[in-house]
Amino acid sequence: MKSLLITLVLALSVRLANSQPQLVDGGFVIHKLIVKNLLFAREYGKWVNQGQPNDQSEPLLSSTHYLLDKKMRQRKELPFIDPINYDLVSQPTGLFVYYLPPYVKRKKTPNQRIVFVYDTDTMVVDFVNIPEQIASEPPSIAAIYFKPGHYVFNLYGEPNLRPKDKYEAAWLNYYTYEGITPLSEPYLLKYGKLKYTAPHNQKSVRKYVIPSISIEQQTPFSVSVKLQGNFLGRITEETIQEQIISPYYKVEILKNEVWEEKLTGHDLNYLKDGDQVAGRWYDKNMLVQIFSTQMQNESTYEPGTYRISVLTEDKEMLTSSSFHLGMLPTNPIDRYQYLYRASNGFPNYTLDISDNISIHTPFYPLEVSRGDSTVSTYHFRFPFGLDDNIRRFGHYTPAHPEIAYLKHLLPLLSGRKVSVNDKPFTGRINYALYQSRISAASFLTTTITLYKIDYSNGKPVKSEILQDADLESEGHMIRSQE
């Protein structure tokens, strides 16, 4: 009887063990290394520029991989590690340039360092809390953009800095996978996943930032133009010996499908170093704010479509995407406008857990006749797309940030007051929410849930939900069942 009981206990233990996720080797994967917007890959132990592999004038890139002890002191140098020698759920797919192992000769290696040297500049990246074992594929980052200085990348982050809001947490996980990039770096620094110490020579940093112009528009009547990179601004004559191309920036308006110059200017307030060289890098400071006459009587900007061009340090004109000032009529044929979260596009909306919904849009509502009355109707759709960059990271399983935010938004749509362009809204808003899935036969199916909500002075008074809706008729669409 005793032997039978022992057998039953052992069998139950084996069954329970087999039902649990099996831990395998962890480690960490770096997929890409980018220098000045050029992709580098390792071939036969050497770094090769994939864009210009035979360019002999290109400065040399090298890297060295080290182990760090518990006090973050540099110890043993490691050769190139092949992940095929480790027990992983799956080997890294596609391009990867580094695998940081979970152990070396059975000794745990949670802290490691990679030193990148390009030309005469050095970038040091310390990776902290590399997992020894994990139930899924190894955590990874999509890319590292070369930038001189010393980074500390903490895979688990600082617990006291982790965002409590699920929406923010989803974006943090997304940017964590993106890696050390101009877009993700501010987010990772804010929440303690990343620390950065700049080199003493700031000139070495500016060389590697790709100039860019971004338009941030929060209302239909004004925009802020943000710069990243090196541009010419208010500088001393001693610094630049040759004549500068004029203007430093210009604003153009689109009229009759032709861009006409509206304003030129030289008086830009740039960051400078000790040598009075104009430059910006990885930060977003306001260049110029322009307004429509509908909001600012002193402004010379009439409602219309604009763009702005700025002179880079290389004396090339960089032009922004176009943007609108003032209100625009809605196209009745393509009446659904994309509505982005406030920091991700325009038209946009803002929403916190306890707040009302604030929408800013450059479009007038459609006036829809319903019997004896006319209803002002906005039609908004939320951007949605499958993202191949979804990856597990450590013991977190992040959702795509937009999906997470839609889940965050859905319960609140019919219960919160809504303002449009800072005024309580009266009328109807149709919110089109997308969901996509892949069937067993590998077909992509997209369904649309339509929220039709009527408002009076900003307060929702009536709501209707249509599942699997057809936006052309706003009725039900019958889909064949699989």
XYZ file of C-alpha atoms in Angstrom:
482
model
C 0.000 0.000 0.000
C 2.853 2.340 0.901
C 4.633 1.668 -2.397
C 1.390 2.336 -4.313
C 0.962 5.687 -2.524
C 4.538 6.692 -3.360
C 3.959 5.761 -7.010
C 0.798 7.879 -7.135
C 2.587 10.867 -5.562
C 5.477 10.601 -8.023
C 3.106 10.322 -10.989
C 1.122 13.347 -9.829
C 4.359 15.331 -9.353
C 5.529 14.496 -12.850
C 2.142 15.469 -14.282
C 2.128 18.798 -12.422
C 5.698 19.498 -13.506
C 4.841 18.792 -17.115
C 1.849 21.142 -16.953
C 4.025 24.090 -15.943
C 6.000 26.167 -18.468
C 9.465 24.703 -18.834
C 12.249 27.193 -18.157
C 15.065 27.323 -20.680
C 18.113 29.551 -21.125
C 17.483 33.278 -21.262
C 20.100 35.786 -22.388
C 19.538 38.898 -24.469
C 19.502 39.660 -28.218
C 20.470 42.859 -30.066
C 19.115 42.810 -33.604
C 20.597 45.898 -35.300
C 23.319 48.503 -34.922
C 22.813 51.815 -36.727
C 25.413 54.556 -37.169
C 24.318 57.854 -38.737
C 21.220 56.119 -40.085
C 23.378 53.418 -41.732
C 22.865 49.767 -40.874
C 25.956 47.793 -39.807
C 26.214 44.008 -39.671
C 28.931 41.612 -38.554
C 30.508 39.515 -41.260
C 33.367 37.140 -40.476
C 34.168 38.993 -37.265
C 34.162 42.474 -38.832
C 31.569 45.240 -38.955
C 30.366 46.046 -42.463
C 28.250 49.010 -43.567
C 25.301 47.406 -45.362
C 24.589 50.550 -47.370
C 28.141 51.044 -48.657
C 29.976 47.759 -47.995
C 32.878 48.604 -50.308
C 33.426 52.217 -49.228
C 37.065 52.319 -48.119
C 36.717 55.893 -46.852
C 34.166 54.888 -44.224
C 35.618 55.088 -40.673
C 36.146 51.731 -39.008
C 33.665 50.355 -36.477
C 34.759 47.935 -33.759
C 33.190 46.483 -30.634
C 34.285 44.528 -27.567
C 32.113 42.390 -25.306
C 32.897 42.168 -21.564
C 31.523 40.571 -18.421
C 30.852 42.838 -15.422
C 30.987 41.838 -11.790
C 28.361 42.721 -9.147
C 29.987 46.133 -8.643
C 29.745 46.806 -12.393
C 33.500 46.570 -12.856
C 34.768 45.388 -16.224
C 36.179 41.873 -16.136
C 36.596 39.143 -18.743
C 36.465 39.864 -22.478
C 34.165 37.534 -24.405
C 34.441 36.251 -27.972
C 31.438 36.301 -30.300
C 28.729 34.161 -28.658
C 26.646 31.894 -30.881
C 23.149 31.366 -29.399
C 22.933 27.961 -31.065
C 25.053 26.656 -28.187
C 22.309 27.513 -25.682
C 18.956 25.915 -24.909
C 16.520 28.533 -26.240
C 12.823 28.340 -27.046
C 13.720 29.632 -30.491
C 16.852 30.955 -32.106
C 16.937 34.673 -33.055
C 15.281 35.174 -36.417
C 16.476 37.589 -39.067
C 19.405 39.906 -38.564
C 21.044 40.037 -35.134
C 24.432 41.386 -34.165
C 24.854 40.271 -30.539
C 23.639 37.560 -28.202
C 24.446 38.219 -24.558
C 24.557 34.808 -22.847
C 22.850 33.975 -19.527
C 25.946 32.143 -18.290
C 29.525 31.348 -19.254
C 30.951 28.009 -18.130
C 27.968 27.541 -15.781
C 28.598 30.906 -14.112
C 25.711 33.368 -14.197
C 26.397 36.528 -16.204
C 23.553 38.986 -15.431
C 25.646 42.108 -16.108
C 27.540 42.636 -19.367
C 29.081 45.486 -21.333
C 29.591 46.223 -25.008
C 31.990 48.956 -26.067
C 31.440 50.328 -29.574
C 34.136 52.468 -31.180
C 33.461 54.340 -34.426
C 36.245 56.507 -35.817
C 37.498 58.213 -32.625
C 34.197 58.111 -30.703
C 33.140 55.590 -28.068
C 29.741 54.319 -26.929
C 29.555 52.106 -23.822
C 26.372 50.136 -23.074
C 26.003 48.194 -19.817
C 23.185 45.625 -19.763
C 21.878 44.844 -16.266
C 19.653 41.956 -15.072
C 20.010 39.691 -18.102
C 17.704 36.738 -17.263
C 19.325 33.375 -16.636
C 16.220 31.358 -17.518
C 12.922 32.203 -19.158
C 9.828 30.351 -20.355
C 9.746 32.106 -23.719
C 12.191 33.328 -26.349
C 15.019 35.562 -25.065
C 14.234 39.256 -24.546
C 15.587 41.459 -27.292
C 15.831 45.007 -28.603
C 15.325 46.004 -32.219
C 18.248 48.430 -32.526
C 21.011 50.477 -30.956
C 21.727 53.847 -32.542
C 25.379 54.764 -32.056
C 25.752 57.803 -29.825
C 28.903 58.566 -27.809
C 28.524 58.331 -24.055
C 27.815 55.716 -21.375
C 24.440 53.951 -21.192
C 23.095 51.601 -18.529
C 20.204 49.502 -19.848
C 18.320 47.897 -16.929
C 16.108 45.136 -18.284
C 13.807 45.256 -15.247
C 13.931 49.020 -14.780
C 13.421 50.901 -11.524
C 10.349 49.534 -9.651
C 9.533 52.914 -8.114
C 9.453 54.535 -11.575
C 7.240 52.007 -13.345
C 4.073 53.655 -14.667
C 0.887 52.622 -12.897
C -1.319 53.367 -15.866
C -1.628 50.360 -18.192
C -1.528 52.616 -21.221
C 1.803 54.136 -20.210
C 3.143 50.698 -19.279
C 2.285 49.377 -22.732
C 4.207 52.213 -24.392
C 7.158 51.645 -22.054
C 7.289 47.986 -23.071
C 7.051 48.973 -26.730
C 9.907 51.478 -26.510
C 11.945 48.994 -24.459
C 11.834 46.582 -27.364
C 12.670 49.369 -29.825
C 15.969 49.821 -27.962
C 18.292 52.805 -27.752
C 16.908 55.054 -30.475
C 16.191 58.792 -30.758
C 12.467 58.087 -30.334
C 12.630 55.630 -27.441
C 15.465 57.167 -25.415
C 13.415 59.934 -23.677
C 10.757 57.392 -22.657
C 13.259 54.890 -21.280
C 15.129 57.601 -19.373
C 11.883 58.874 -17.840
C 10.904 55.486 -16.437
C 14.331 54.282 -15.330
C 14.944 51.605 -17.950
C 17.887 53.626 -19.243
C 20.552 55.905 -17.779
C 22.855 58.038 -19.867
C 26.053 59.938 -19.139
C 27.108 62.252 -21.961
C 30.775 62.571 -22.921
C 32.675 65.717 -22.005
C 32.972 66.616 -25.687
C 29.421 67.364 -26.816
C 30.564 67.821 -30.409
C 31.036 64.062 -30.637
C 27.348 63.561 -29.820
C 25.943 65.936 -32.413
C 27.705 64.215 -35.296
C 25.497 61.143 -35.011
C 22.055 62.718 -34.806
C 20.110 62.710 -38.062
C 18.465 66.121 -38.622
C 14.679 65.979 -38.527
C 11.693 68.297 -38.237
C 8.491 67.222 -36.525
C 5.192 69.053 -36.406
C 3.276 68.960 -33.119
C -0.226 70.333 -33.460
C -2.624 70.388 -30.525
C -5.272 72.734 -31.930
C -6.484 73.501 -35.470
C -5.069 77.001 -35.171
C -1.468 76.587 -34.020
C 1.513 74.264 -34.377
C 4.880 73.886 -32.729
C 7.814 72.975 -34.949
C 10.382 70.757 -33.225
C 13.975 70.138 -34.301
C 16.349 67.271 -33.736
C 19.867 67.378 -35.118
C 22.203 70.143 -36.212
C 20.852 73.271 -37.860
C 22.219 76.723 -38.557
C 20.877 79.447 -36.352
C 22.099 82.547 -34.551
C 25.889 82.053 -34.613
C 28.974 84.255 -34.627
C 30.708 85.351 -37.819
C 33.972 83.892 -36.542
C 32.497 80.383 -36.491
C 31.303 80.303 -40.088
C 33.752 81.855 -42.508
C 31.824 81.331 -45.732
C 28.569 82.980 -46.680
C 25.482 81.162 -45.389
C 22.660 80.306 -47.724
C 19.609 82.390 -46.897
C 17.161 81.845 -45.264
C 17.866 79.856 -42.100
C 14.216 78.888 -42.218
C 11.236 79.623 -44.427
C 7.495 79.016 -44.195
C 5.455 78.257 -47.319
C 1.727 78.053 -48.051
C 0.128 75.852 -50.706
C -1.919 77.867 -53.209
C -3.267 76.448 -56.462
C -1.027 73.383 -55.948
C 2.086 75.628 -55.812
C 4.141 76.373 -52.688
C 4.499 80.113 -52.141
C 6.974 81.576 -49.658
C 5.172 83.230 -46.764
C 7.948 84.105 -44.311
C 11.719 83.832 -43.941
C 13.727 84.217 -40.777
C 17.183 84.064 -39.263
C 16.528 84.592 -35.568
C 16.422 81.041 -34.197
C 17.337 80.442 -30.579
C 19.669 77.447 -30.817
C 21.526 75.523 -28.170
C 25.242 76.236 -28.386
C 28.412 74.792 -26.997
C 31.530 76.697 -25.900
C 32.618 77.236 -29.488
C 29.331 78.931 -30.434
C 28.416 76.188 -32.886
C 24.687 75.816 -33.417
C 23.304 72.384 -32.675
C 20.542 70.299 -31.181
C 20.443 66.601 -30.417
C 17.853 64.114 -29.119
C 15.803 66.846 -27.457
C 12.715 68.592 -28.765
C 12.751 72.339 -28.176
C 10.356 74.701 -29.846
C 11.693 76.318 -32.992
C 8.813 78.586 -33.889
C 5.111 78.621 -33.141
C 2.742 79.875 -35.790
C -0.943 80.687 -35.544
C -3.951 81.046 -37.791
C -5.732 84.402 -37.998
C -8.808 82.698 -36.563
C -7.107 82.584 -33.170
C -4.348 85.202 -33.282
C -5.264 88.541 -34.856
C -1.655 89.716 -34.823
C -0.527 86.764 -36.930
C -0.056 86.977 -40.685
C -1.006 83.335 -41.242
C -4.255 82.776 -43.050
C -6.046 79.426 -42.870
C -4.488 76.945 -45.266
C -1.861 74.235 -45.801
C 1.727 75.026 -44.774
C 5.196 73.559 -44.523
C 8.472 74.809 -43.034
C 12.067 74.333 -44.223
C 15.190 74.749 -42.084
C 18.863 74.975 -43.063
C 20.981 72.134 -41.656
C 24.565 72.436 -40.530
C 25.539 70.893 -43.871
C 23.759 73.816 -45.587
C 20.947 71.673 -46.929
C 17.302 72.697 -46.664
C 15.250 70.143 -44.720
C 11.479 70.388 -45.245
C 8.765 69.280 -42.838
C 5.569 67.449 -43.641
C 2.633 69.676 -44.526
C 0.136 70.792 -41.892
C -3.142 72.718 -41.804
C -4.068 75.920 -40.021
C -7.742 76.729 -39.554
C -10.851 74.623 -40.043
C -11.438 72.401 -43.068
C -14.617 70.927 -44.569
C -15.137 67.203 -44.081
C -15.286 65.073 -47.217
C -18.736 63.411 -47.158
C -17.419 60.482 -49.204
C -14.463 59.706 -46.923
C -15.980 61.166 -43.795
C -14.171 59.029 -41.207
C -11.072 60.876 -40.000
C -8.260 59.169 -38.082
C -8.197 60.247 -34.450
C -4.812 59.811 -32.728
C -3.802 60.062 -29.106
C -2.515 63.529 -28.331
C 1.202 62.833 -28.663
C 0.925 60.729 -31.791
C -0.763 62.786 -34.471
C -3.503 65.200 -35.434
C -6.561 65.222 -35.176
C -6.078 64.018 -31.619
C -7.701 63.279 -28.288
C -6.610 63.203 -24.665
C -8.055 61.056 -21.905
C -6.982 60.062 -18.412
C -8.729 57.653 -16.056
C -10.704 60.365 -14.244
C -10.932 62.983 -16.978
C -13.289 63.791 -19.789
C -12.450 63.315 -23.443
C -10.932 66.316 -25.193
C -10.852 66.183 -28.990
C -9.036 68.602 -31.285
C -9.761 68.376 -34.988
C -9.263 70.694 -37.982
C -12.480 69.405 -39.574
C -15.973 70.831 -39.390
C -18.663 68.256 -38.514
C -21.011 67.026 -41.194
C -24.518 68.460 -40.935
C -26.842 65.453 -41.234
C -30.573 66.024 -41.719
C -32.820 63.794 -39.620
C -36.453 64.604 -40.299
C -37.130 68.141 -39.152
C -33.779 68.541 -37.383
C -30.129 68.807 -38.389
C -27.486 66.976 -36.375
C -23.789 67.891 -36.296
C -21.949 64.610 -36.764
C -18.255 63.748 -36.462
C -16.950 60.449 -37.811
C -13.703 59.249 -36.214
C -11.713 56.083 -36.665
C -8.822 54.974 -34.498
C -5.585 53.858 -36.193
C -4.922 50.165 -35.884
C -2.373 47.862 -37.459
C -0.598 44.624 -36.734
C 2.933 45.235 -35.478
C 5.706 42.726 -36.080
C 7.714 44.321 -33.283
C 5.605 42.816 -30.504
C 7.979 40.766 -28.357
C 8.070 39.385 -24.867
C 10.480 41.256 -22.657
C 11.734 39.573 -19.498
C 8.748 38.323 -17.529
C 6.436 40.935 -19.083
C 4.223 40.252 -22.076
C 3.503 43.710 -23.514
C 0.485 44.402 -25.641
C 0.734 46.713 -28.601
C 0.345 50.191 -27.058
C -2.514 51.227 -29.318
C -4.424 48.034 -28.520
C -3.900 48.632 -24.820
C -5.159 52.182 -25.109
C -8.274 51.156 -27.022
C -9.095 48.716 -24.231
C -8.504 51.568 -21.828
C -10.762 53.864 -23.831
C -13.692 51.586 -24.658
C -15.430 51.516 -21.252
C -15.197 55.290 -20.993
C -16.602 56.373 -24.348
C -20.252 56.316 -23.326
C -19.708 57.700 -19.828
C -17.502 60.784 -20.188
C -18.191 64.329 -21.268
C -16.680 65.337 -24.583
C -15.355 68.673 -25.769
C -14.390 69.360 -29.379
C -11.868 72.155 -29.933
C -12.294 73.171 -26.262
C -16.094 73.568 -26.464
C -18.729 71.164 -25.054
C -20.067 69.186 -28.005
C -23.717 68.877 -29.006
C -24.472 66.357 -31.742
C -23.369 62.836 -32.625
C -19.941 61.209 -32.767
C -19.421 57.849 -34.449
C -16.329 56.112 -33.074
C -15.042 53.284 -35.316
C -12.839 50.823 -33.415
C -10.881 48.149 -35.276
C -9.970 44.621 -34.249
C -7.891 42.245 -36.371
C -7.182 38.576 -36.001
C -5.622 35.775 -38.034
C -7.786 32.725 -38.607
C -6.661 29.118 -38.493
C -6.332 29.282 -42.282
C -3.953 32.272 -41.907
C -6.474 34.792 -43.258
C -6.424 38.273 -41.759
C -9.892 39.331 -40.653
C -10.718 42.865 -39.533
C -13.927 43.660 -37.705
C -15.221 47.098 -36.777
C -17.162 47.959 -33.637
C -19.042 51.208 -34.094
C -19.986 53.345 -31.095
C -22.709 55.879 -32.013
C -23.069 58.387 -29.178
C -25.304 61.457 -28.990
C -24.195 64.410 -26.843
C -25.952 67.435 -25.408
C -23.701 70.229 -24.171
C -20.853 67.740 -23.905
C -22.776 65.141 -21.911
C -23.589 61.729 -23.487
C -27.351 61.194 -23.590
C -27.762 58.175 -25.879
C -25.432 55.467 -27.169
C -25.651 52.530 -29.554
C -23.110 49.811 -30.309
C -22.934 48.065 -33.673
C -20.767 44.946 -33.867
C -19.023 44.094 -37.148
C -20.268 47.326 -38.714
C -20.082 48.524 -42.289
C -18.908 52.138 -42.247
C -20.481 52.848 -45.619
C -23.993 52.138 -44.376
C -23.264 52.152 -40.629
C -25.366 49.009 -40.434
C -24.622 45.401 -39.640
C -22.460 43.390 -42.000
C -23.028 39.643 -42.148
C -19.729 37.748 -42.256
C -19.489 34.053 -43.103
C -18.570 31.956 -40.106
C -15.443 29.821 -40.240
